[in-house]
PDB file of C-alpha atoms in Angstrom:
ATOM      1  CA  MET A   1      69.985  -2.080  98.458  1.00 44.00           C
ATOM      2  CA  ILE A   2      66.958  -1.813  96.202  1.00 50.00           C
ATOM      3  CA  PRO A   3      64.859   0.639  97.999  1.00 51.00           C
ATOM      4  CA  LEU A   4      68.075   2.740  97.773  1.00 53.00           C
ATOM      5  CA  VAL A   5      68.326   2.121  93.873  1.00 53.00           C
ATOM      6  CA  ILE A   6      64.790   2.287  93.280  1.00 54.00           C
ATOM      7  CA  LYS A   7      65.592   6.072  95.207  1.00 55.00           C
ATOM      8  CA  MET A   8      68.035   7.030  93.233  1.00 55.00           C
ATOM      9  CA  LEU A   9      66.181   6.237  90.066  1.00 55.00           C
ATOM     10  CA  VAL A  10      63.554   8.386  90.704  1.00 54.00           C
ATOM     11  CA  GLU A  11      65.223  11.414  91.778  1.00 57.00           C
ATOM     12  CA  SER A  12      66.958  11.066  88.825  1.00 55.00           C
ATOM     13  CA  ALA A  13      63.916  10.673  86.479  1.00 54.00           C
ATOM     14  CA  ASN A  14      65.586   9.093  84.065  1.00 54.00           C
ATOM     15  CA  HIS A  15      62.090   8.070  82.131  1.00 55.00           C
ATOM     16  CA  LYS A  16      64.622   5.528  80.337  1.00 59.00           C
ATOM     17  CA  TYR A  17      66.091   3.643  83.415  1.00 57.00           C
ATOM     18  CA  CYS A  18      63.080   3.838  84.722  1.00 56.00           C
ATOM     19  CA  ASN A  19      61.218   2.171  81.933  1.00 57.00           C
ATOM     20  CA  ILE A  20      63.636  -0.853  82.223  1.00 58.00           C
ATOM     21  CA  PHE A  21      63.892  -1.371  85.994  1.00 57.00           C
ATOM     22  CA  ALA A  22      59.719  -1.448  85.537  1.00 56.00           C
ATOM     23  CA  VAL A  23      60.694  -4.007  82.406  1.00 55.00           C
ATOM     24  CA  ASN A  24      62.400  -6.486  84.155  1.00 56.00           C
ATOM     25  CA  LEU A  25      60.434  -6.096  87.809  1.00 53.00           C
ATOM     26  CA  ASP A  26      59.541  -9.846  86.873  1.00 53.00           C
ATOM     27  CA  LYS A  27      63.430 -11.237  87.644  1.00 55.00           C
ATOM     28  CA  ILE A  28      63.146  -9.146  90.854  1.00 56.00           C
ATOM     29  CA  ASN A  29      62.645 -11.348  93.701  1.00 53.00           C
ATOM     30  CA  ILE A  30      61.889  -8.776  96.597  1.00 56.00           C
ATOM     31  CA  THR A  31      58.770  -8.319  99.120  1.00 58.00           C
ATOM     32  CA  MET A  32      57.771  -5.253  97.122  1.00 78.00           C
ATOM     33  CA  ILE A  33      54.400  -4.521 100.133  1.00 89.00           C
ATOM     34  CA  LYS A  34      54.852  -6.392 103.873  1.00 94.00           C
ATOM     35  CA  VAL A  35      51.499  -6.008 105.066  1.00 96.00           C
ATOM     36  CA  SER A  36      51.394  -5.988 109.136  1.00 96.00           C
ATOM     37  CA  ASP A  37      49.246  -7.659 111.175  1.00 97.00           C
ATOM     38  CA  THR A  38      46.787  -5.646 112.232  1.00 95.00           C
ATOM     39  CA  ALA A  39      46.269  -4.529 108.469  1.00 96.00           C
ATOM     40  CA  ARG A  40      45.855  -8.388 107.092  1.00 97.00           C
ATOM     41  CA  LYS A  41      43.244  -8.461 109.751  1.00 96.00           C
ATOM     42  CA  LYS A  42      40.828  -5.662 108.496  1.00 96.00           C
ATOM     43  CA  ILE A  43      41.754  -6.981 105.560  1.00 97.00           C
ATOM     44  CA  VAL A  44      40.341  -9.988 105.047  1.00 97.00           C
ATOM     45  CA  GLY A  45      37.782  -8.798 107.245  1.00 96.00           C
ATOM     46  CA  LEU A  46      36.486  -6.271 104.508  1.00 96.00           C
ATOM     47  CA  MET A  47      37.094  -7.920 101.754  1.00 97.00           C
ATOM     48  CA  ALA A  48      34.586 -10.824 102.749  1.00 97.00           C
ATOM     49  CA  ASP A  49      31.889  -7.890 103.280  1.00 97.00           C
ATOM     50  CA  GLU A  50      32.886  -7.638 100.271  1.00 96.00           C
ATOM     51  CA  GLY A  51      32.511 -10.026  98.523  1.00 97.00           C
ATOM     52  CA  PHE A  52      35.450 -10.761  97.880  1.00 97.00           C
ATOM     53  CA  ASP A  53      38.221 -14.306  99.031  1.00 97.00           C
ATOM     54  CA  ALA A  54      41.280 -13.080 100.541  1.00 95.00           C
ATOM     55  CA  VAL A  55      42.899 -16.741  99.722  1.00 95.00           C
ATOM     56  CA  THR A  56      42.164 -15.752  95.488  1.00 96.00           C
ATOM     57  CA  ASP A  57      41.784 -12.374  95.284  1.00 97.00           C
ATOM     58  CA  TYR A  58      43.934  -9.164  95.671  1.00 96.00           C
ATOM     59  CA  VAL A  59      44.605  -5.761  97.119  1.00 96.00           C
ATOM     60  CA  ARG A  60      45.128  -3.470  94.639  1.00 96.00           C
ATOM     61  CA  VAL A  61      47.585  -0.817  95.615  1.00 93.00           C
ATOM     62  CA  GLY A  62      48.463   1.851  93.948  1.00 90.00           C
ATOM     63  CA  VAL A  63      49.710   5.920  93.552  1.00 86.00           C
ATOM     64  CA  LYS A  64      47.921   8.407  91.557  1.00 83.00           C
ATOM     65  CA  SER A  65      48.923  11.954  90.529  1.00 77.00           C
ATOM     66  CA  GLY A  66      47.698  14.485  93.538  1.00 65.00           C
ATOM     67  CA  GLY A  67      46.615  15.024  96.679  1.00 56.00           C
ATOM     68  CA  CYS A  68      48.466  17.716  99.027  1.00 56.00           C
ATOM     69  CA  SER A  69      51.895  16.251  97.949  1.00 54.00           C
ATOM     70  CA  GLY A  70      51.877  15.516  94.705  1.00 72.00           C
ATOM     71  CA  LEU A  71      50.873  11.570  95.226  1.00 80.00           C
ATOM     72  CA  SER A  72      47.803   9.860  96.764  1.00 82.00           C
ATOM     73  CA  TYR A  73      48.367   6.242  97.468  1.00 85.00           C
ATOM     74  CA  GLU A  74      45.277   4.089  95.927  1.00 90.00           C
ATOM     75  CA  LEU A  75      43.434   1.022  97.811  1.00 92.00           C
ATOM     76  CA  LYS A  76      40.758  -1.570  96.483  1.00 95.00           C
ATOM     77  CA  PHE A  77      40.286  -4.648  96.052  1.00 97.00           C
ATOM     78  CA  ASP A  78      40.415  -6.830  92.920  1.00 96.00           C
ATOM     79  CA  ASN A  79      39.822 -10.287  91.787  1.00 96.00           C
ATOM     80  CA  ALA A  80      42.215 -10.285  88.307  1.00 94.00           C
ATOM     81  CA  ILE A  81      44.951  -9.268  86.842  1.00 93.00           C
ATOM     82  CA  GLY A  82      47.056  -7.348  84.494  1.00 91.00           C
ATOM     83  CA  GLU A  83      49.587  -7.528  81.859  1.00 90.00           C
ATOM     84  CA  ASN A  84      51.725  -4.108  83.849  1.00 89.00           C
ATOM     85  CA  ASP A  85      50.972  -6.127  87.331  1.00 91.00           C
ATOM     86  CA  LYS A  86      52.748  -7.425  89.131  1.00 89.00           C
ATOM     87  CA  VAL A  87      51.880  -9.881  92.685  1.00 91.00           C
ATOM     88  CA  PHE A  88      53.340  -9.843  95.864  1.00 89.00           C
ATOM     89  CA  GLU A  89      52.496 -11.708  99.237  1.00 92.00           C
ATOM     90  CA  ASP A  90      52.974 -10.650 102.402  1.00 94.00           C
ATOM     91  CA  ASN A  91      51.268 -12.200 105.341  1.00 94.00           C
ATOM     92  CA  ASP A  92      49.106 -14.525 103.259  1.00 95.00           C
ATOM     93  CA  ILE A  93      47.868 -11.613 101.534  1.00 96.00           C
ATOM     94  CA  LYS A  94      47.675 -11.450  98.257  1.00 96.00           C
ATOM     95  CA  VAL A  95      49.151  -7.872  96.537  1.00 95.00           C
ATOM     96  CA  ALA A  96      48.764  -6.647  93.123  1.00 95.00           C
ATOM     97  CA  VAL A  97      50.577  -3.144  91.915  1.00 92.00           C
ATOM     98  CA  GLU A  98      51.275  -2.168  88.235  1.00 89.00           C
ATOM     99  CA  LYS A  99      54.330  -1.960  87.601  1.00 84.00           C
ATOM    100  CA  LYS A 100      54.442   2.076  87.035  1.00 83.00           C
ATOM    101  CA  SER A 101      53.208   2.209  90.959  1.00 85.00           C
ATOM    102  CA  PHE A 102      56.658  -0.326  92.241  1.00 82.00           C
ATOM    103  CA  LEU A 103      59.356   2.171  92.214  1.00 79.00           C
ATOM    104  CA  TYR A 104      57.131   4.951  94.272  1.00 82.00           C
ATOM    105  CA  LEU A 105      55.556   1.798  96.668  1.00 86.00           C
ATOM    106  CA  ALA A 106      59.360  -0.213  97.499  1.00 83.00           C
ATOM    107  CA  GLY A 107      59.439  -1.445 101.199  1.00 86.00           C
ATOM    108  CA  THR A 108      56.485   0.436 101.549  1.00 90.00           C
ATOM    109  CA  ILE A 109      54.942  -1.520 104.962  1.00 93.00           C
ATOM    110  CA  LEU A 110      51.026  -1.548 104.523  1.00 93.00           C
ATOM    111  CA  GLU A 111      49.543  -0.744 108.365  1.00 93.00           C
ATOM    112  CA  TYR A 112      46.051  -0.560 109.707  1.00 93.00           C
ATOM    113  CA  SER A 113      44.991   1.565 112.569  1.00 88.00           C
ATOM    114  CA  GLY A 114      41.854   1.478 114.405  1.00 82.00           C
ATOM    115  CA  GLY A 115      39.625   2.854 117.366  1.00 75.00           C
ATOM    116  CA  LEU A 116      38.551   5.978 117.595  1.00 73.00           C
ATOM    117  CA  ASN A 117      42.040   7.996 116.630  1.00 73.00           C
ATOM    118  CA  GLY A 118      42.830   5.674 114.332  1.00 71.00           C
ATOM    119  CA  LYS A 119      43.231   6.371 111.159  1.00 77.00           C
ATOM    120  CA  GLY A 120      42.503   3.391 109.222  1.00 87.00           C
ATOM    121  CA  PHE A 121      44.908   1.987 106.377  1.00 89.00           C
ATOM    122  CA  VAL A 122      48.808   3.791 106.944  1.00 86.00           C
ATOM    123  CA  PHE A 123      51.125   3.764 104.173  1.00 87.00           C
ATOM    124  CA  ASN A 124      55.010   3.600 105.773  1.00 87.00           C
ATOM    125  CA  ASN A 125      56.407   3.938 102.916  1.00 83.00           C
ATOM    126  CA  PRO A 126      60.619   5.284 103.030  1.00 81.00           C
ATOM    127  CA  ASN A 127      60.776   6.371 100.135  1.00 75.00           C
ATOM    128  CA  ALA A 128      58.252   9.067 100.553  1.00 73.00           C
ATOM    129  CA  ASN A 129      60.304  13.284 101.708  1.00 67.00           C
ATOM    130  CA  ARG A 130      57.046  14.140 102.850  1.00 56.00           C
ATOM    131  CA  THR A 131      53.611  13.050 103.582  1.00 58.00           C
ATOM    132  CA  CYS A 132      50.280  15.437 104.343  1.00 51.00           C
ATOM    133  CA  GLY A 133      49.500  14.947 107.719  1.00 51.00           C
ATOM    134  CA  CYS A 134      46.423  12.578 106.840  1.00 50.00           C
ATOM    135  CA  GLY A 135      49.160  10.581 106.354  1.00 49.00           C
ATOM    136  CA  GLU A 136      46.656   9.628 102.515  1.00 51.00           C
ATOM    137  CA  SER A 137      49.303  11.495 100.131  1.00 46.00           C
ATOM    138  CA  PHE A 138      52.983  12.009  99.582  1.00 48.00           C
ATOM    139  CA  SER A 139      56.396  13.160  97.911  1.00 49.00           C
ATOM    140  CA  LEU A 140      59.224  12.033  96.796  1.00 50.00           C
TER     141      LEU A 140
END
C-alpha cells in the first residue's frame, strides 16, 4: 500500500503533500530498502576493505538528477547520520537515506550481480517506470 501512495504523491507533483509526507517519515514504520543476501555479503566485504564496519556504519543510498533516464542512484558508505536521514535495517545492513530520496526508493531491493557478465550493485525499484540499459538511472 505504501509504494502505491508514494507513487501517487510523486506523480501528482504536489510538493505540498510530498513535503508533509517527508516531514512525517519518522512516524512511518516500513522497510524502505531490502538488501539481498548477495548484496549483504558484498557490502560487508567492501566496507571492511574501505575501513568501515558493517555492524556500526551505514550504506548511504540516494537519488540525484542525472543519468540517461533522468535520475540516478548514489551508493556509498558512511559512519555518520544527518538530521535529514532516515535509517533502515535489513539483512543486518544499516541503510541511511536522505528524506528527499525516500519517495523515489520506497520498496527498492538492493541486489548484487557478480561474475563475468555481472553489473555490480543493482537497484530493483518498483517505482521506476523506465530504466536505462546499465541500470544506473531511472525515471518515474
